[in-house]
Amino acid sequence: MQVVCWLLCLGTVGALTVLRKDQVAKNAIKLYLGKGGTHGHSWVNNNCKRLVGLLRQKNVAVRKLAAAADAVRLDRTLSDPERLFQVHTLEVFQKELNESEHLVFQAVHSLQRALQGDYRDVVNIKESSRQRLAALREAAIKEEQEYVELVAAEKHQQAALKSALAQNKTLSMLDEILEDVRKAADRLEEEIGEHAFDNNKEMEGVNVEAVLRVEEDEENGGKRKNKSKQKDVEDDLGLSMLIDSQNNQYVLTKPRDSTMPRADHHLIKDLVSVVMLSLPCGWICSLIGLPPMFGYIICGVLLGPSGLNSIKSMVQVETLGELGVFFTLFVVGLEFSPERLQKVWKTSVQGSCYLSLMMVGAGLLWGQVLHIRPTQTVFISTCLSLSSTPLVSRFLAGGSRGEREKEGELDYSSVLLGMLVMQDVQLGLFIAAMPTLIQAQSGDVESFLLGSLRVFYLLAQILVSLAAVLLLCLLLKSFLIAPFYKKLHAESKGNKEILVLGMAAFVFFMLTVTEFLDVSMELGCFLAGALLSTQGHMVTTEVMGCIEPIRDFLAIIFFASIGLHVFPTFVLYELTILLVLTFTLVIMKFMMAVLVLSVILPPGSRHIRWIVSAGLAQVSEFSFVLGSRARRAGIISREVYLLVLSVTTLSLLLAPVLWKVTTHKWVPRVERKTIT
């Protein structure tokens, strides 16, 4: 009964825009008496009068605080730091009083809205919860601002006390030095402070989220605990982990105080775990006749979410793995020469485009049979048409380069790598065209037509960008590559780190150029290697000797990061359907590649179509990235995403077996054909 009376009392507060606050009690009593109640008359009267009294006291206090702030501003006897501190403190207290009053009225409106709603209407309850959440976020921002202002006021107070002490005593030489250092440190903090919170909170698309801050307790066996004491959080030099309501985990990327060095211990532990476990896994696979990359993938499975779940910085580990892809393509480019590239570029462009079109056509046909939306089938088909360049590069690296030229393997390796590089270019176009698929998914015909025109515009833009990249490569080959390498070679005698740094810088330069032109970062790495290969065999050998260890180490992390996305329990639950889908996909890609290569290859080179098709009969690891983007955009469902993920993984595991069988059967024929 008292709760109802209290609601009736506070319900009249919503009419304060037209009524004076001192009339709240009278209106509440009228409403209550109108309901016929007599038991809670004295309780309602007392509490409403108490509320009105508090509001009057607040108004009086705010006026007195404003007058006191004006008086402090006019007081010339105070020093500037002391005056600033006092005014700041008075203003913060005024804001605190006004905000407390606002929260009271806000709570009343929220209670009224909840009582007026239907408890059976989930949508209405959800909307009320959303409004309360938005109000809490706004209150959190204001409270954070007040806390920051109080911290600033505390600094002003300390500065005023130090200024007063300095006037009362003579400073020693050491104290003067420390005082100068303090002022310089204050200026430094002000200069390097980015105020990222204040600068970004009002930006469009920025939301305030509730997060949990979890600290690593080094003293208690590495167990996590929530820091309840503010001083412990501020003084801790370790890294916190933030967890939001969607169970996303975040680590610190840039601290507020950039003068204090910090290290990401989570990433260090993750890298140590990957390297230590990759050794026995890769070793065991080598002993039983399997490629070591199998062991690296198994290592990722054991350490990932489906295993021990010990990898905390998954995004950072996968980013390092992407560097392995870049250096792998750079080494692939080193094995190319402009002459080899000139021979296979037409076949590579035609083959990759025809294969993608055939995959999309087959996907649309299956989509009609299974009643799947065209947007989903186009995305899935395009995603599955891509093949893994790093995986095939490891296959080709298994043989000697000298034996390749002698045995005729040069032909199929050139065609295969050329088609894979062109697929990487198509990947950039597909990522740019994903917004059009999203618009088609929403059913907006006008937006879809505009999106289709945008795709054609993007295609023309990529062609222009490719022409610009090729022109840049021609200029670099003619004027800069030879002097650049000669200078590096002269400076790196007895010190290979200059050569390694120069090569890495050149790779990243080409990567940045192609990424800026919206072509493909992978293409830039490949072209960097191809440009250096023009300097001759000795240059290529020297550069490979420096880069290959880095490539191998990063490639181990890359294959381990693939294992992080393998979920054995899901595969076991759906093993039958996954095996059927995987074998169907591998066979279909193999036969399509054979058909396309039989048409576009010259008659004298058609004997290599089987080996090239075996290299293309798997799915690229970039389907993980594309699938995650499509799932967030609503193009595919969670179930389809998991199927794509599992089929991709199984095809990568099946690829070495198919490659070994095909090369064992057809390489001798290639050799006999070449000798003939």
XYZ file of C-alpha atoms in Angstrom:
676
model
C 0.000 0.000 0.000
C 2.803 2.380 0.848
C 4.435 1.747 -2.538
C 1.234 2.784 -4.325
C 0.993 5.893 -2.209
C 4.600 6.766 -2.905
C 3.979 6.318 -6.664
C 0.962 8.602 -6.547
C 3.022 11.167 -4.714
C 5.949 11.092 -7.128
C 3.718 10.705 -10.193
C 2.748 14.343 -9.945
C 6.376 15.312 -10.348
C 6.013 14.625 -14.102
C 3.733 17.666 -14.272
C 6.377 20.016 -12.903
C 6.573 21.736 -16.270
C 3.183 23.338 -15.534
C 2.964 23.104 -11.722
C 5.218 24.540 -9.043
C 7.199 22.028 -7.024
C 5.682 23.217 -3.729
C 2.242 22.046 -4.971
C 3.399 18.441 -5.330
C 2.249 17.399 -1.872
C -1.254 18.880 -2.251
C -1.846 17.243 -5.637
C -0.554 13.898 -4.393
C -2.873 14.014 -1.380
C -5.845 14.863 -3.609
C -5.083 11.925 -5.881
C -4.703 9.629 -2.921
C -7.884 10.797 -1.193
C -9.746 10.516 -4.490
C -9.018 6.785 -4.399
C -10.739 6.565 -1.045
C -7.693 5.710 0.968
C -7.314 6.908 4.588
C -4.735 4.542 6.043
C -1.696 6.083 4.409
C -2.784 9.734 4.641
C -0.179 10.775 7.153
C 2.561 8.752 5.405
C 1.859 10.395 2.034
C 1.666 13.859 3.548
C 4.937 13.518 5.447
C 6.946 12.037 2.594
C 5.666 14.471 -0.025
C 6.443 17.407 2.243
C 9.866 15.930 2.826
C 10.443 15.712 -0.937
C 9.341 19.291 -1.462
C 11.559 20.394 1.393
C 14.558 18.673 -0.146
C 13.896 20.346 -3.495
C 13.684 23.756 -1.826
C 16.908 23.135 0.087
C 18.581 22.129 -3.159
C 17.520 25.363 -4.874
C 18.781 27.432 -1.966
C 22.084 25.532 -1.912
C 22.582 26.017 -5.679
C 22.003 29.777 -5.367
C 24.439 30.026 -2.466
C 27.058 28.007 -4.365
C 26.705 30.255 -7.403
C 27.089 33.345 -5.228
C 30.131 31.839 -3.502
C 31.730 31.044 -6.890
C 31.195 34.652 -8.013
C 32.743 35.911 -4.796
C 35.798 33.692 -5.246
C 36.294 34.935 -8.800
C 36.363 38.532 -7.523
C 38.725 37.783 -4.633
C 42.142 39.190 -5.639
C 43.891 37.958 -2.516
C 43.865 34.367 -3.751
C 46.460 32.980 -6.108
C 45.358 31.746 -9.497
C 45.698 28.010 -8.648
C 43.756 28.470 -5.380
C 41.019 30.497 -7.078
C 40.697 27.947 -9.893
C 40.487 25.096 -7.397
C 37.749 26.704 -5.296
C 35.631 27.718 -8.287
C 36.014 24.266 -9.808
C 34.939 22.554 -6.584
C 31.842 24.749 -6.222
C 30.789 24.119 -9.832
C 31.186 20.357 -9.448
C 29.005 20.404 -6.323
C 26.301 22.372 -8.188
C 26.294 19.800 -10.975
C 26.025 17.001 -8.431
C 22.913 18.585 -6.856
C 21.215 19.216 -10.204
C 21.991 15.721 -11.425
C 20.589 14.143 -8.249
C 17.301 16.027 -8.730
C 17.166 14.956 -12.379
C 17.636 11.296 -11.419
C 14.693 11.478 -8.987
C 12.312 12.716 -11.686
C 13.720 10.254 -14.184
C 13.067 7.350 -11.807
C 9.461 8.518 -11.353
C 8.829 8.609 -15.108
C 10.388 5.169 -15.498
C 8.130 3.731 -12.789
C 5.039 5.313 -14.352
C 5.932 3.880 -17.766
C 6.469 0.412 -16.281
C 3.100 0.424 -14.471
C 1.266 1.599 -17.585
C 2.769 -1.192 -19.719
C 1.480 -4.694 -20.281
C 3.621 -7.367 -18.643
C 2.630 -9.778 -21.433
C 3.998 -7.429 -24.116
C 7.669 -8.426 -24.397
C 8.342 -5.708 -26.975
C 7.134 -2.998 -24.606
C 9.221 -4.384 -21.742
C 12.238 -4.578 -24.052
C 11.755 -0.942 -25.097
C 11.506 0.151 -21.466
C 14.683 -1.752 -20.675
C 16.418 -0.122 -23.637
C 15.393 3.354 -22.460
C 16.630 2.648 -18.945
C 19.901 1.340 -20.372
C 20.316 4.499 -22.457
C 19.633 6.628 -19.382
C 22.191 4.683 -17.361
C 24.776 5.119 -20.111
C 24.157 8.854 -20.162
C 24.417 8.966 -16.375
C 27.661 6.972 -16.540
C 29.173 9.518 -18.929
C 28.150 12.406 -16.681
C 29.505 10.647 -13.611
C 32.765 9.962 -15.432
C 32.982 13.664 -16.323
C 32.408 14.662 -12.714
C 35.078 12.227 -11.548
C 37.567 13.638 -14.051
C 36.722 17.155 -12.913
C 37.257 16.159 -9.288
C 40.639 14.694 -10.182
C 41.509 17.959 -11.920
C 40.319 19.905 -8.886
C 42.516 17.748 -6.669
C 45.504 18.587 -8.864
C 44.680 22.279 -8.585
C 44.497 21.931 -4.814
C 47.896 20.260 -4.677
C 49.335 22.966 -6.906
C 47.892 25.651 -4.638
C 49.347 23.995 -1.519
C 52.757 23.719 -3.146
C 52.572 27.364 -4.194
C 51.702 28.395 -0.635
C 54.568 26.346 0.791
C 56.950 27.827 -1.734
C 56.041 31.320 -0.570
C 56.640 30.433 3.098
C 60.080 28.854 2.780
C 63.202 29.158 0.754
C 63.631 26.319 -1.713
C 66.898 24.453 -1.880
C 68.654 23.876 -5.172
C 67.287 20.327 -5.355
C 63.753 21.519 -4.641
C 64.030 24.104 -7.413
C 65.203 21.441 -9.851
C 62.334 19.144 -8.851
C 59.868 22.015 -9.189
C 61.083 22.717 -12.720
C 60.844 19.017 -13.520
C 57.300 18.920 -12.154
C 56.233 21.794 -14.383
C 57.885 20.183 -17.403
C 56.157 16.882 -16.596
C 52.786 18.648 -16.387
C 53.385 20.228 -19.779
C 54.414 16.843 -21.213
C 51.257 15.129 -19.951
C 49.157 17.916 -21.402
C 50.889 17.652 -24.778
C 50.719 13.878 -25.167
C 47.246 13.542 -23.653
C 44.795 12.715 -26.446
C 41.576 13.034 -24.400
C 40.236 10.142 -26.474
C 37.177 9.629 -24.261
C 36.002 13.233 -24.423
C 36.792 13.576 -28.135
C 34.948 10.426 -29.224
C 31.930 10.202 -26.923
C 29.867 12.642 -29.012
C 30.756 11.105 -32.384
C 28.061 9.463 -34.461
C 27.904 5.709 -33.989
C 29.670 5.753 -30.611
C 27.853 3.832 -27.874
C 28.564 3.521 -24.184
C 28.758 -0.100 -23.096
C 28.919 -1.750 -19.696
C 32.167 -3.694 -19.338
C 33.880 -5.783 -16.687
C 37.470 -4.922 -15.876
C 39.403 -8.066 -14.941
C 42.953 -7.965 -13.608
C 45.553 -10.718 -13.577
C 46.525 -11.539 -10.019
C 50.159 -12.582 -10.330
C 50.457 -13.370 -6.640
C 47.597 -15.856 -6.457
C 48.693 -18.357 -9.045
C 47.626 -16.275 -12.041
C 43.933 -16.369 -11.127
C 41.742 -13.527 -12.231
C 39.944 -11.290 -9.842
C 37.843 -8.191 -10.054
C 39.634 -5.166 -8.669
C 37.276 -3.625 -6.156
C 39.607 -0.941 -4.885
C 40.141 2.011 -7.165
C 43.679 2.526 -5.916
C 44.637 -1.024 -6.887
C 43.339 -0.444 -10.410
C 45.129 2.857 -10.863
C 48.440 1.678 -9.422
C 48.515 -1.649 -11.266
C 51.054 -1.543 -14.085
C 49.801 -4.787 -15.611
C 47.246 -5.103 -18.383
C 43.547 -5.245 -17.673
C 41.097 -7.233 -19.739
C 37.696 -5.715 -20.496
C 34.675 -7.928 -21.182
C 31.482 -6.409 -22.593
C 27.916 -7.704 -22.419
C 28.405 -9.607 -25.704
C 31.346 -11.561 -24.192
C 33.881 -9.788 -26.411
C 37.241 -9.449 -24.675
C 39.543 -6.428 -25.061
C 43.091 -5.690 -24.025
C 44.848 -2.364 -23.675
C 46.245 -0.974 -26.938
C 47.403 2.466 -25.807
C 47.678 3.569 -22.156
C 46.693 6.975 -20.889
C 50.203 7.593 -19.593
C 52.501 6.924 -22.557
C 55.610 7.621 -20.482
C 55.316 4.286 -18.645
C 56.317 1.193 -20.697
C 53.890 -1.692 -20.699
C 53.914 -5.127 -22.294
C 51.040 -7.329 -23.421
C 51.770 -10.394 -21.314
C 48.759 -12.209 -22.766
C 50.256 -12.033 -26.268
C 53.679 -13.137 -25.030
C 52.190 -16.163 -23.281
C 50.132 -17.022 -26.349
C 53.147 -16.925 -28.670
C 55.186 -19.028 -26.239
C 52.388 -21.608 -26.092
C 52.032 -21.753 -29.891
C 55.771 -22.154 -30.515
C 56.324 -24.702 -27.744
C 53.407 -26.914 -28.795
C 53.992 -26.551 -32.564
C 57.378 -28.279 -32.248
C 56.148 -31.701 -31.020
C 53.017 -31.576 -33.184
C 54.949 -30.783 -36.354
C 57.663 -33.291 -35.465
C 55.172 -36.128 -34.961
C 53.460 -35.367 -38.287
C 56.828 -35.422 -40.068
C 57.691 -38.798 -38.508
C 54.460 -40.403 -39.734
C 54.796 -38.953 -43.227
C 52.332 -36.043 -42.978
C 53.186 -32.416 -43.798
C 54.287 -30.458 -40.692
C 51.515 -27.930 -41.318
C 49.075 -30.592 -40.099
C 50.815 -30.455 -36.732
C 50.640 -26.672 -36.620
C 46.889 -26.753 -37.278
C 46.461 -29.398 -34.568
C 48.424 -27.131 -32.231
C 45.883 -24.368 -32.857
C 43.029 -26.786 -32.198
C 44.534 -27.852 -28.875
C 45.160 -24.278 -27.705
C 42.002 -22.717 -29.159
C 38.439 -22.339 -27.851
C 37.628 -25.976 -28.598
C 40.651 -27.232 -26.635
C 42.463 -25.788 -23.655
C 41.168 -22.278 -24.450
C 44.498 -20.816 -23.369
C 44.835 -18.286 -26.216
C 43.642 -14.931 -24.900
C 44.862 -12.596 -27.675
C 43.328 -14.418 -30.628
C 43.072 -11.323 -32.819
C 46.713 -10.419 -32.240
C 47.891 -13.977 -32.968
C 45.881 -14.064 -36.194
C 47.331 -10.690 -37.185
C 50.854 -12.068 -36.811
C 49.734 -15.018 -38.916
C 48.717 -12.595 -41.674
C 52.318 -11.392 -41.746
C 53.219 -15.001 -42.518
C 50.927 -14.829 -45.574
C 52.629 -11.629 -46.730
C 56.157 -13.025 -46.517
C 55.052 -16.308 -48.099
C 53.784 -14.434 -51.137
C 56.972 -12.376 -51.201
C 59.030 -15.585 -51.427
C 56.659 -16.852 -54.134
C 57.338 -13.665 -56.091
C 61.077 -14.180 -55.700
C 60.715 -17.481 -57.538
C 58.965 -15.703 -60.389
C 60.665 -13.700 -63.082
C 59.033 -11.137 -65.388
C 59.482 -13.633 -68.217
C 57.557 -16.308 -66.328
C 54.920 -13.760 -65.337
C 54.552 -12.625 -68.926
C 53.976 -16.200 -70.079
C 51.198 -17.044 -67.638
C 49.370 -13.762 -66.955
C 46.712 -14.293 -69.638
C 46.072 -17.861 -68.531
C 45.971 -16.797 -64.879
C 43.434 -14.029 -65.435
C 41.166 -16.112 -67.646
C 41.403 -19.216 -65.490
C 40.596 -17.499 -62.201
C 37.685 -15.531 -63.686
C 36.152 -18.529 -65.484
C 36.487 -20.710 -62.402
C 34.758 -18.105 -60.198
C 31.921 -17.670 -62.715
C 31.402 -21.437 -62.938
C 31.308 -21.721 -59.148
C 28.740 -18.910 -58.892
C 26.641 -20.514 -61.648
C 26.726 -23.886 -59.917
C 25.829 -22.209 -56.617
C 22.801 -20.468 -58.131
C 21.676 -23.768 -59.655
C 21.919 -25.572 -56.316
C 20.225 -22.601 -54.660
C 17.195 -22.957 -56.936
C 16.957 -26.651 -56.130
C 17.334 -26.170 -52.367
C 15.313 -22.906 -52.251
C 18.188 -20.769 -50.945
C 18.210 -17.012 -51.448
C 20.398 -15.842 -54.378
C 22.403 -13.484 -52.159
C 23.450 -16.369 -49.931
C 24.330 -18.626 -52.857
C 26.372 -15.900 -54.588
C 28.312 -15.210 -51.414
C 28.928 -18.860 -50.530
C 29.931 -19.775 -54.090
C 32.340 -16.875 -54.418
C 33.786 -17.608 -51.003
C 34.332 -21.294 -51.820
C 35.829 -20.539 -55.241
C 38.960 -19.054 -53.635
C 41.968 -21.289 -52.943
C 44.736 -21.016 -50.360
C 47.917 -19.421 -51.685
C 50.089 -20.102 -48.564
C 49.110 -23.786 -48.560
C 50.009 -24.298 -52.230
C 53.238 -22.357 -51.732
C 54.229 -24.864 -49.065
C 53.446 -27.688 -51.482
C 55.655 -26.180 -54.174
C 58.433 -25.425 -51.677
C 58.856 -29.127 -51.020
C 60.939 -29.672 -54.180
C 64.224 -28.224 -55.341
C 64.059 -25.250 -57.673
C 66.747 -26.680 -59.854
C 64.853 -29.952 -60.248
C 61.701 -28.057 -61.156
C 63.296 -26.441 -64.160
C 64.813 -29.724 -65.248
C 61.705 -31.791 -64.789
C 59.323 -29.290 -66.320
C 57.522 -28.465 -63.076
C 58.098 -24.818 -63.811
C 55.106 -24.733 -66.112
C 52.464 -25.953 -63.694
C 53.890 -24.020 -60.727
C 53.800 -20.781 -62.729
C 50.218 -21.301 -63.882
C 49.061 -22.391 -60.430
C 50.647 -19.495 -58.556
C 49.476 -17.014 -61.187
C 45.864 -18.123 -60.785
C 46.134 -17.968 -56.995
C 47.496 -14.417 -57.090
C 44.635 -13.344 -59.376
C 42.180 -14.883 -56.906
C 43.693 -12.652 -54.228
C 42.899 -9.677 -56.484
C 39.327 -10.946 -56.838
C 39.135 -11.154 -53.062
C 39.624 -7.376 -52.797
C 36.849 -6.798 -55.351
C 34.515 -9.151 -53.508
C 35.086 -7.418 -50.168
C 34.294 -4.077 -51.837
C 31.085 -5.541 -53.323
C 29.761 -6.928 -50.018
C 27.639 -3.802 -49.240
C 25.705 -4.500 -52.458
C 24.913 -8.018 -51.253
C 23.682 -6.538 -47.972
C 21.361 -4.172 -49.849
C 20.091 -7.060 -51.965
C 19.491 -9.038 -48.774
C 17.254 -6.238 -47.456
C 15.108 -6.403 -50.614
C 15.519 -2.730 -51.552
C 15.329 -2.884 -55.374
C 16.412 0.700 -55.924
C 19.389 0.310 -53.598
C 20.250 -2.982 -55.282
C 20.307 -1.355 -58.717
C 22.473 1.456 -57.418
C 24.683 -1.146 -55.779
C 25.015 -3.033 -59.058
C 26.158 0.147 -60.768
C 28.572 0.623 -57.910
C 30.023 -2.854 -58.550
C 30.711 -1.975 -62.181
C 32.292 1.258 -61.042
C 34.470 -0.652 -58.585
C 35.482 -3.079 -61.339
C 36.584 -0.184 -63.551
C 38.379 1.363 -60.587
C 40.282 -1.869 -59.898
C 41.327 -2.119 -63.547
C 42.668 1.431 -63.397
C 44.412 0.625 -60.105
C 46.010 -2.475 -61.617
C 47.278 -0.398 -64.505
C 48.729 2.118 -62.037
C 50.415 -0.669 -60.039
C 51.960 -2.171 -63.176
C 53.218 1.262 -64.252
C 54.757 1.773 -60.813
C 56.438 -1.644 -61.033
C 57.875 -0.725 -64.432
C 59.307 2.517 -63.042
C 60.750 0.762 -59.992
C 62.341 -1.931 -62.138
C 63.879 0.598 -64.510
C 65.231 3.180 -62.052
C 65.150 2.194 -58.376
C 65.444 -1.547 -57.707
C 69.062 -1.988 -58.811
C 70.483 1.090 -56.980
C 68.391 0.288 -53.901
C 69.654 -3.276 -53.628
C 73.274 -2.349 -54.389
C 73.195 0.211 -51.592
C 71.678 -2.309 -49.168
C 74.190 -4.959 -50.184
C 77.094 -2.566 -49.658
C 75.825 -1.479 -46.223
C 75.004 -5.020 -45.056
C 78.454 -6.572 -45.391
C 79.033 -8.319 -42.092
C 75.630 -7.090 -40.845
C 72.626 -8.821 -42.385
C 70.063 -6.911 -40.323
C 70.258 -3.947 -42.719
C 69.451 -6.241 -45.648
C 66.578 -7.888 -43.773
C 65.196 -4.521 -42.735
C 65.488 -3.176 -46.265
C 63.668 -6.150 -47.762
C 60.909 -5.994 -45.156
C 60.516 -2.260 -45.737
C 60.237 -2.840 -49.500
C 57.571 -5.519 -48.950
C 55.568 -3.227 -46.693
C 55.957 -0.351 -49.151
C 54.451 -2.382 -51.995
C 51.799 -3.700 -49.628
C 50.829 -0.161 -48.640
C 50.693 1.025 -52.258
C 48.397 -1.761 -53.416
C 46.220 -1.426 -50.308
C 45.924 2.328 -50.938
C 44.811 1.614 -54.509
C 42.203 -0.904 -53.221
C 43.707 -3.805 -55.141
C 45.113 -6.380 -52.725
C 47.817 -6.339 -50.097
C 48.799 -9.872 -51.084
C 49.363 -8.756 -54.681
C 51.746 -6.049 -53.451
C 53.834 -8.622 -51.566
C 53.970 -10.881 -54.620
C 55.026 -8.017 -56.896
C 57.747 -6.991 -54.435
C 59.301 -10.430 -54.782
C 58.858 -10.470 -58.561
C 60.632 -7.103 -58.884
C 63.599 -8.291 -56.840
C 63.828 -11.466 -58.905
C 64.763 -9.308 -61.911
C 68.188 -8.683 -60.347
C 69.389 -12.203 -60.974
C 69.780 -15.573 -59.292
C 72.479 -14.459 -56.829
C 70.305 -11.656 -55.494
C 67.329 -13.983 -55.160
C 69.401 -16.561 -53.283
C 70.799 -13.993 -50.856
C 67.397 -12.447 -50.129
C 65.783 -15.854 -49.620
C 68.489 -16.825 -47.161
C 67.546 -13.819 -45.032
C 63.765 -13.884 -45.403
C 62.925 -17.598 -45.340
C 63.504 -18.048 -41.556
C 61.166 -15.143 -40.862
C 58.655 -16.556 -43.335
C 58.781 -20.002 -41.760
C 58.277 -18.711 -38.220
C 55.323 -16.513 -39.168
C 53.854 -19.288 -41.324
C 53.794 -21.564 -38.262
C 51.717 -18.946 -36.439
C 49.464 -18.618 -39.499
C 48.662 -22.348 -39.678
C 48.178 -22.447 -35.905
C 45.695 -19.564 -36.204
C 43.705 -21.689 -38.678
C 43.408 -24.333 -35.981
C 41.881 -21.772 -33.616
C 38.745 -21.858 -35.781
C 38.435 -25.643 -35.897
C 35.747 -27.046 -33.607
C 36.082 -30.850 -33.372
C 32.876 -31.281 -31.373
C 30.804 -29.603 -34.099
C 32.595 -31.643 -36.775
C 31.875 -34.888 -34.894
C 28.214 -33.991 -34.419
C 27.762 -33.290 -38.144
C 30.527 -35.514 -39.498
C 28.451 -37.243 -42.184
C 27.042 -34.141 -43.803
C 30.368 -32.314 -43.534
C 32.258 -35.144 -45.224
C 29.671 -35.284 -48.010
C 29.834 -31.517 -48.544
C 33.632 -31.440 -48.424
C 34.170 -34.313 -50.885
C 31.506 -32.898 -53.197
C 33.133 -29.478 -53.141
C 36.671 -30.789 -53.687
C 35.624 -33.019 -56.581
C 33.534 -30.252 -58.149
C 36.361 -27.696 -57.940
C 38.819 -30.239 -59.314
C 36.635 -31.103 -62.317
C 35.775 -27.451 -63.018
C 39.457 -26.527 -62.960
C 40.282 -29.399 -65.310
C 37.551 -28.253 -67.711
C 38.648 -24.598 -67.634
C 42.340 -25.425 -68.076
C 41.565 -27.818 -70.925
C 40.032 -24.883 -72.774
C 42.492 -22.055 -72.035
C 45.828 -23.902 -71.969
C 47.803 -24.294 -75.188
C 47.670 -27.819 -76.638
C 51.295 -28.478 -75.724
C 50.729 -27.659 -72.038
C 47.421 -29.377 -71.321
C 49.196 -32.242 -69.595
C 49.675 -30.007 -66.505
C 45.955 -29.401 -65.966
C 45.628 -32.279 -63.490
C 48.352 -31.007 -61.166
C 47.118 -27.399 -61.332
C 43.557 -28.552 -60.633
C 44.733 -30.507 -57.593
C 46.329 -27.332 -56.227
C 43.075 -25.402 -56.680
C 40.773 -28.059 -55.165
C 40.550 -26.567 -51.658
C 39.142 -23.431 -50.020
C 41.122 -20.392 -48.974
C 41.565 -19.491 -45.330
C 40.155 -16.054 -46.201
C 36.707 -17.651 -46.130
C 36.992 -17.326 -42.331
C 37.203 -13.541 -42.681
C 34.529 -13.297 -45.366
C 32.196 -15.589 -43.444
C 32.502 -13.581 -40.245
C 31.736 -10.341 -42.103
C 28.760 -11.888 -43.852
C 27.411 -13.256 -40.583
C 27.643 -9.838 -38.906
C 25.934 -8.255 -41.922
C 23.112 -10.814 -41.883
C 23.885 -12.305 -45.315
C 24.291 -15.796 -43.892
C 23.035 -17.405 -40.702
C 25.064 -18.834 -37.865
C 24.465 -22.385 -39.082
C 25.664 -21.607 -42.625
C 28.714 -19.829 -41.226
C 29.698 -22.883 -39.168
C 29.212 -25.123 -42.187
C 31.445 -22.893 -44.343
C 34.023 -22.825 -41.564
C 34.054 -26.606 -41.163
C 34.074 -27.377 -44.893
C 36.960 -24.947 -45.393
C 38.965 -26.606 -42.634
C 38.310 -30.129 -43.900
C 39.247 -29.126 -47.448
C 42.536 -27.688 -46.196
C 43.223 -30.934 -44.353
C 42.324 -32.993 -47.425
C 44.391 -30.852 -49.817
C 47.845 -32.368 -48.999
C 46.516 -35.872 -49.631
C 45.043 -34.933 -53.010
C 48.202 -33.047 -53.967
C 50.452 -35.965 -53.040
C 48.350 -38.497 -54.959
C 48.094 -36.291 -58.037
C 51.769 -35.353 -58.198
C 52.815 -38.969 -57.624
C 50.711 -40.046 -60.597
C 51.196 -37.158 -63.029
C 54.673 -35.722 -62.404
C 56.359 -38.670 -64.171
C 54.066 -38.062 -67.149
C 54.972 -34.376 -67.094
C 58.633 -35.340 -67.096
C 58.212 -37.728 -70.034
C 56.170 -35.129 -71.899
C 58.847 -32.486 -71.338
C 61.656 -34.798 -72.505
C 59.684 -35.684 -75.617
